[in-house]
PDB file of C-alpha atoms in Angstrom:
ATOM      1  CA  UNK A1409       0.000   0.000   0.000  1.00  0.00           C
ATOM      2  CA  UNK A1410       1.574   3.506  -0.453  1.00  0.00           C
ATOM      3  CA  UNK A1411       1.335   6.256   1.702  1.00  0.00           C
ATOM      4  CA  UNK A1412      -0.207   9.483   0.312  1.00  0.00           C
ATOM      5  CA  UNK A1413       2.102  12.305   1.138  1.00  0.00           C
ATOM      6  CA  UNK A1414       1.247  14.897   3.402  1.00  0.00           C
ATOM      7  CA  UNK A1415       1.498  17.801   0.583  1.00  0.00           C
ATOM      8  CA  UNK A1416      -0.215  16.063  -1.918  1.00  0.00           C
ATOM      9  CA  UNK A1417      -3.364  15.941  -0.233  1.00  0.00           C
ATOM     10  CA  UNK A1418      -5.568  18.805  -0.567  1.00  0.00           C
ATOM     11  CA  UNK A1419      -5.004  21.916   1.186  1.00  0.00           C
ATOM     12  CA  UNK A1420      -8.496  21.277   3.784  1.00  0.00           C
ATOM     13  CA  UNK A1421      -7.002  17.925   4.773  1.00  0.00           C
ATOM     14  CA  UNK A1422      -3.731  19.350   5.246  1.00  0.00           C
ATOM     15  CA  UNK A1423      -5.463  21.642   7.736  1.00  0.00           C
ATOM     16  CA  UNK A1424      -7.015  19.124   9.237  1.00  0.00           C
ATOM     17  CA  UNK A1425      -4.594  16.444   9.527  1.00  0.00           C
ATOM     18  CA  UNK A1426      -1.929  19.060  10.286  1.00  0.00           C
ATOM     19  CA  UNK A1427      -3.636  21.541  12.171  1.00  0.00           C
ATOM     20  CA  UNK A1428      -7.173  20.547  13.902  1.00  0.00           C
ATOM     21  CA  UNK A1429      -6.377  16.935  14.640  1.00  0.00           C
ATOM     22  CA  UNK A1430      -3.119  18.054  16.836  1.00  0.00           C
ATOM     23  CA  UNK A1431      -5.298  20.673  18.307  1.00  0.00           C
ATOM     24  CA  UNK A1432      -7.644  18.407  19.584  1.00  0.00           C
ATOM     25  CA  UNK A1433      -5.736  15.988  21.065  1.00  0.00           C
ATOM     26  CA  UNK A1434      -4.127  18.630  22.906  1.00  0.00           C
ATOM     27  CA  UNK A1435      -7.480  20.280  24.082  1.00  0.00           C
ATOM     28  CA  UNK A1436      -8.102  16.994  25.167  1.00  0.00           C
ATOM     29  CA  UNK A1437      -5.014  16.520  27.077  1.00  0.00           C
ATOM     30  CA  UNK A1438      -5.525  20.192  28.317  1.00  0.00           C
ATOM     31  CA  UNK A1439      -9.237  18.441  30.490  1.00  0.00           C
ATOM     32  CA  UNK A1440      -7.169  15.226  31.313  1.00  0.00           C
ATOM     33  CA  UNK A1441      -4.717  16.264  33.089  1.00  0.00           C
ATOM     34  CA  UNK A1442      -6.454  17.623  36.015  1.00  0.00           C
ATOM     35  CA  UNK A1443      -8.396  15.164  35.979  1.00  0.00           C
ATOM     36  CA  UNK A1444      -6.800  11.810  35.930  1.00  0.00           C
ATOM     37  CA  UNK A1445      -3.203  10.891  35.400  1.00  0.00           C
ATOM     38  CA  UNK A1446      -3.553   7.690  33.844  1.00  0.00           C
ATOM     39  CA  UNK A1447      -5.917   9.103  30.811  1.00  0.00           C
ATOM     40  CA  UNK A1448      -3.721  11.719  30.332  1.00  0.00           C
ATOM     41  CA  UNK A1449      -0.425   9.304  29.481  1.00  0.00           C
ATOM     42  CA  UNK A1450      -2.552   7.476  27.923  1.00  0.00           C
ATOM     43  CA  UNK A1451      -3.630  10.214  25.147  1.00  0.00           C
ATOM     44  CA  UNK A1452       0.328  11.298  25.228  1.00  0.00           C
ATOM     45  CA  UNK A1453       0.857   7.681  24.371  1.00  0.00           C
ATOM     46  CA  UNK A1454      -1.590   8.073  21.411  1.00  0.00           C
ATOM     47  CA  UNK A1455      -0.027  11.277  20.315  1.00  0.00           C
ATOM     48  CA  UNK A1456       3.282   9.838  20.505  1.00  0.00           C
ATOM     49  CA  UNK A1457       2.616   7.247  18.463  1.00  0.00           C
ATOM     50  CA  UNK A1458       0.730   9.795  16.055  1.00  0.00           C
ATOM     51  CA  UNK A1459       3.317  12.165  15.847  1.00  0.00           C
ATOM     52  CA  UNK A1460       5.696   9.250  14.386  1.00  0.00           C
ATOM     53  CA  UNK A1461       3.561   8.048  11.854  1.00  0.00           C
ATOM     54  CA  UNK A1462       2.627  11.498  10.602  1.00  0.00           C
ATOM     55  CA  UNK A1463       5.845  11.106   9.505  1.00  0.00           C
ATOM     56  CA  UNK A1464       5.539   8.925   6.933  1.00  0.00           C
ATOM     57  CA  UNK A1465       3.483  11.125   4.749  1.00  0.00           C
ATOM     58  CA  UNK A1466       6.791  12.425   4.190  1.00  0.00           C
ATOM     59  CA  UNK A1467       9.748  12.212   1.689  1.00  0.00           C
ATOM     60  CA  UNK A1468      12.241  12.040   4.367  1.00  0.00           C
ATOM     61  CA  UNK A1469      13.222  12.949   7.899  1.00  0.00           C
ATOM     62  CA  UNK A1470      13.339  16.658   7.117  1.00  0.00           C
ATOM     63  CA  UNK A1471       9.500  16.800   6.128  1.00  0.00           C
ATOM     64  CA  UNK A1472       8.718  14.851   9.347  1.00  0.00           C
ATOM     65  CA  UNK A1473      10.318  17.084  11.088  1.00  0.00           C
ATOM     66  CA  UNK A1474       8.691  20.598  10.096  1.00  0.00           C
ATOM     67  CA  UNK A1475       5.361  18.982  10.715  1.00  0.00           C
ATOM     68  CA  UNK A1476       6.385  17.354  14.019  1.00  0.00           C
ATOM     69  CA  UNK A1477       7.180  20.792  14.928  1.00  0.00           C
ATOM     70  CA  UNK A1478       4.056  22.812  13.984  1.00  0.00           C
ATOM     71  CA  UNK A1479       1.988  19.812  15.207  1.00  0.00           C
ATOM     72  CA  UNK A1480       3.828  19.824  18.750  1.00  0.00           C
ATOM     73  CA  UNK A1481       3.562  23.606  19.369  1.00  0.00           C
ATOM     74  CA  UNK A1482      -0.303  23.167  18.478  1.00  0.00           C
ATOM     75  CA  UNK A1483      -0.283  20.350  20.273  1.00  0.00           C
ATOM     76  CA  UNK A1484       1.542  22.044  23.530  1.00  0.00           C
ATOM     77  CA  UNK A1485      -0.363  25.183  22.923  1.00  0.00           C
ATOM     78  CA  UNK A1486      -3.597  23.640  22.895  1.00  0.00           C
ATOM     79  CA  UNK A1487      -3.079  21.641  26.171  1.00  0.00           C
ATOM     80  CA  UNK A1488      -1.832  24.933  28.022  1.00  0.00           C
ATOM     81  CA  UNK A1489      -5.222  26.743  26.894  1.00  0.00           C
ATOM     82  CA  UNK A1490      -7.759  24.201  27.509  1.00  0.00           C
ATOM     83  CA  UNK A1491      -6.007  23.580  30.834  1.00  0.00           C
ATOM     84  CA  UNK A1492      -6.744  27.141  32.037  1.00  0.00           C
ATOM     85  CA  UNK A1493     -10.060  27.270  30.265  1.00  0.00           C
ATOM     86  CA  UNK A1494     -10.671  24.478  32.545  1.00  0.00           C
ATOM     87  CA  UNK A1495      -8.924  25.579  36.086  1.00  0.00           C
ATOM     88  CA  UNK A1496      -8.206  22.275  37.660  1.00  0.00           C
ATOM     89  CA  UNK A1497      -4.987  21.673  39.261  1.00  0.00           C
ATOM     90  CA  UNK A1498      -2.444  19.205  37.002  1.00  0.00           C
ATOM     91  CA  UNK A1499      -2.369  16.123  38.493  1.00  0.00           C
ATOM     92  CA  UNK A1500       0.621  16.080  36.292  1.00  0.00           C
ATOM     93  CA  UNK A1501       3.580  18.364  36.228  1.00  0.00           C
ATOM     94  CA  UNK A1502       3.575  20.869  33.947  1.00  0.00           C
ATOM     95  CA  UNK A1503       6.984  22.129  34.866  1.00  0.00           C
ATOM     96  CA  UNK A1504       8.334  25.180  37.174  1.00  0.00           C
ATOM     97  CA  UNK A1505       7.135  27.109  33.854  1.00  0.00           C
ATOM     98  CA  UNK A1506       4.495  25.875  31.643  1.00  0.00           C
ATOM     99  CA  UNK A1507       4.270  28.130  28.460  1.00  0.00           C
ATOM    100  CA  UNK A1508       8.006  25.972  28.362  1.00  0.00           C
ATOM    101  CA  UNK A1509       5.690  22.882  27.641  1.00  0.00           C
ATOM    102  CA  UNK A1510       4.835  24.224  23.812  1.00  0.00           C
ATOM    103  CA  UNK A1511       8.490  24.289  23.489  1.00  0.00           C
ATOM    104  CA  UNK A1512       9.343  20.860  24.565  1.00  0.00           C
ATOM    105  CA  UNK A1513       6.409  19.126  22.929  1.00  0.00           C
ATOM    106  CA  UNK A1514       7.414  20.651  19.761  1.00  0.00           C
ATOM    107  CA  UNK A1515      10.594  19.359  19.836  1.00  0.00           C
ATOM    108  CA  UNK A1516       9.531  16.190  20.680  1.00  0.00           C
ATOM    109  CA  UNK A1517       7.600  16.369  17.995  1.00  0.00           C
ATOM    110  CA  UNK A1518      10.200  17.517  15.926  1.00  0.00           C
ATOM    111  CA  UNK A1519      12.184  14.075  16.756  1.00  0.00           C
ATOM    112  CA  UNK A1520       9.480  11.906  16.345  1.00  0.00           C
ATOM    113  CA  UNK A1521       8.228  13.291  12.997  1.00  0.00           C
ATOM    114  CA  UNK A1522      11.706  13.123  11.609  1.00  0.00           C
ATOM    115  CA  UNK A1523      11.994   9.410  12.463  1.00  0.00           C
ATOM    116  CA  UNK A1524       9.085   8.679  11.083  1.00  0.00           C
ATOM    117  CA  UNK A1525       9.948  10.346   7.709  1.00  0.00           C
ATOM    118  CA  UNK A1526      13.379   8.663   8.037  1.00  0.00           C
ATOM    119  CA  UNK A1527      12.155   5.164   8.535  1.00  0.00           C
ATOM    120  CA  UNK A1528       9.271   5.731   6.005  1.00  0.00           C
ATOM    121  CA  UNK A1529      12.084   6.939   3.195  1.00  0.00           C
ATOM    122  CA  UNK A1530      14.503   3.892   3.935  1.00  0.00           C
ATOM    123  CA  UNK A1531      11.575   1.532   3.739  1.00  0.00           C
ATOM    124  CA  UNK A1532      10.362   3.396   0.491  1.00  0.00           C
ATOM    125  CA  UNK A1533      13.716   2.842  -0.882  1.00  0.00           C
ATOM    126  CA  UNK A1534      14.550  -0.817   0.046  1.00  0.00           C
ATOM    127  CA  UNK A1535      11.224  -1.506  -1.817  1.00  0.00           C
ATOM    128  CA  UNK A1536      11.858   0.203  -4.735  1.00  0.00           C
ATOM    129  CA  UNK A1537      15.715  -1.251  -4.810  1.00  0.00           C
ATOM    130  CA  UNK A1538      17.374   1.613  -4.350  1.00  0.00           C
ATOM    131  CA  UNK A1539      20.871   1.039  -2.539  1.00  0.00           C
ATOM    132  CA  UNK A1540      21.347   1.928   1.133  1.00  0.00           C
ATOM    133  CA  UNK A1541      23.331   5.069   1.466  1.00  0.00           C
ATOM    134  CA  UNK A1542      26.249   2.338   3.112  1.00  0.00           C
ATOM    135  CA  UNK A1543      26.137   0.392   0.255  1.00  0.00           C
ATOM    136  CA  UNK A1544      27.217   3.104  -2.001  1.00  0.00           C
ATOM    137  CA  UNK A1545      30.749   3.697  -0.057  1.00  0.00           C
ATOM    138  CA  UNK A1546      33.703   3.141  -2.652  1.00  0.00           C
ATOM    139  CA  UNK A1547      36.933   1.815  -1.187  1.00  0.00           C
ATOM    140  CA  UNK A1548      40.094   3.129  -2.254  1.00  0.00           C
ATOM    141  CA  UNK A1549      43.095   0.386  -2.236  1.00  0.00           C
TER     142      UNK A1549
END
């Protein structure tokens, strides 16, 4: 089966899949985590696991990474704003400063989009037959 990639879809599901969807998990995450601690691992698991497969819509690592670094500030943005929408206390640390939060889940966004787009291009490539980037060494003797 092959992937679609991300900017070849059309521009409202690039929104979407790009914007809203990251947006809404983090709104989500923004409730959960004053109010249970378990639920709200559980939808950073999901994310997680989100934010590296959004990566393979990509050509390669460095297309993973841009998005896993718009969709972890939205992501981290979104949390911070529904939390204080909200007012409960984080059962969960948010850290000594939380507007810092945006800034770490985007770069853990950023590393998990770029291994997605890095395992999705050397998969792509061993299927087509393209050589592995070792394979093409020359040896001088």
């Amino acid at each position: 089966m092959k992937t679609v990639l991300f900017r070849d879809r059309p521009r409202p599901v690039q929104i979407l899949l790009g914007g809203v969807v990251p947006a809404l998990f983090g709104a989500a995450a923004g409730v959960l985590v004053g109010e249970s601690t378990g639920a709200y691992w559980g939808i950073a698991a999901v994310v997680t696991i989100g934010g590296f497969l959004a990566g393979f819509e990509h050509r390669d690592g460095w297309g993973g990474a841009d998005r896993g670094l718009v969709g972890g500030a939205i992501y981290g943005t979104s949390l911070l704003i529904a939390h204080a929408i909200v007012g409960t206390h984080a059962k969960v640390s948010l850290g000594s400063f939380p507007p810092f939060l945006a800034v770490v889940t985007a770069i853990f966004g950023m590393l998990l989009g770029a291994a997605g787009g890095r395992l999705a291009r050397a998969l792509r490539e061993r299927s087509e037959g393209v050589p592995a980037a070792e394979d093409n060494v020359e040896l001088d003797v």
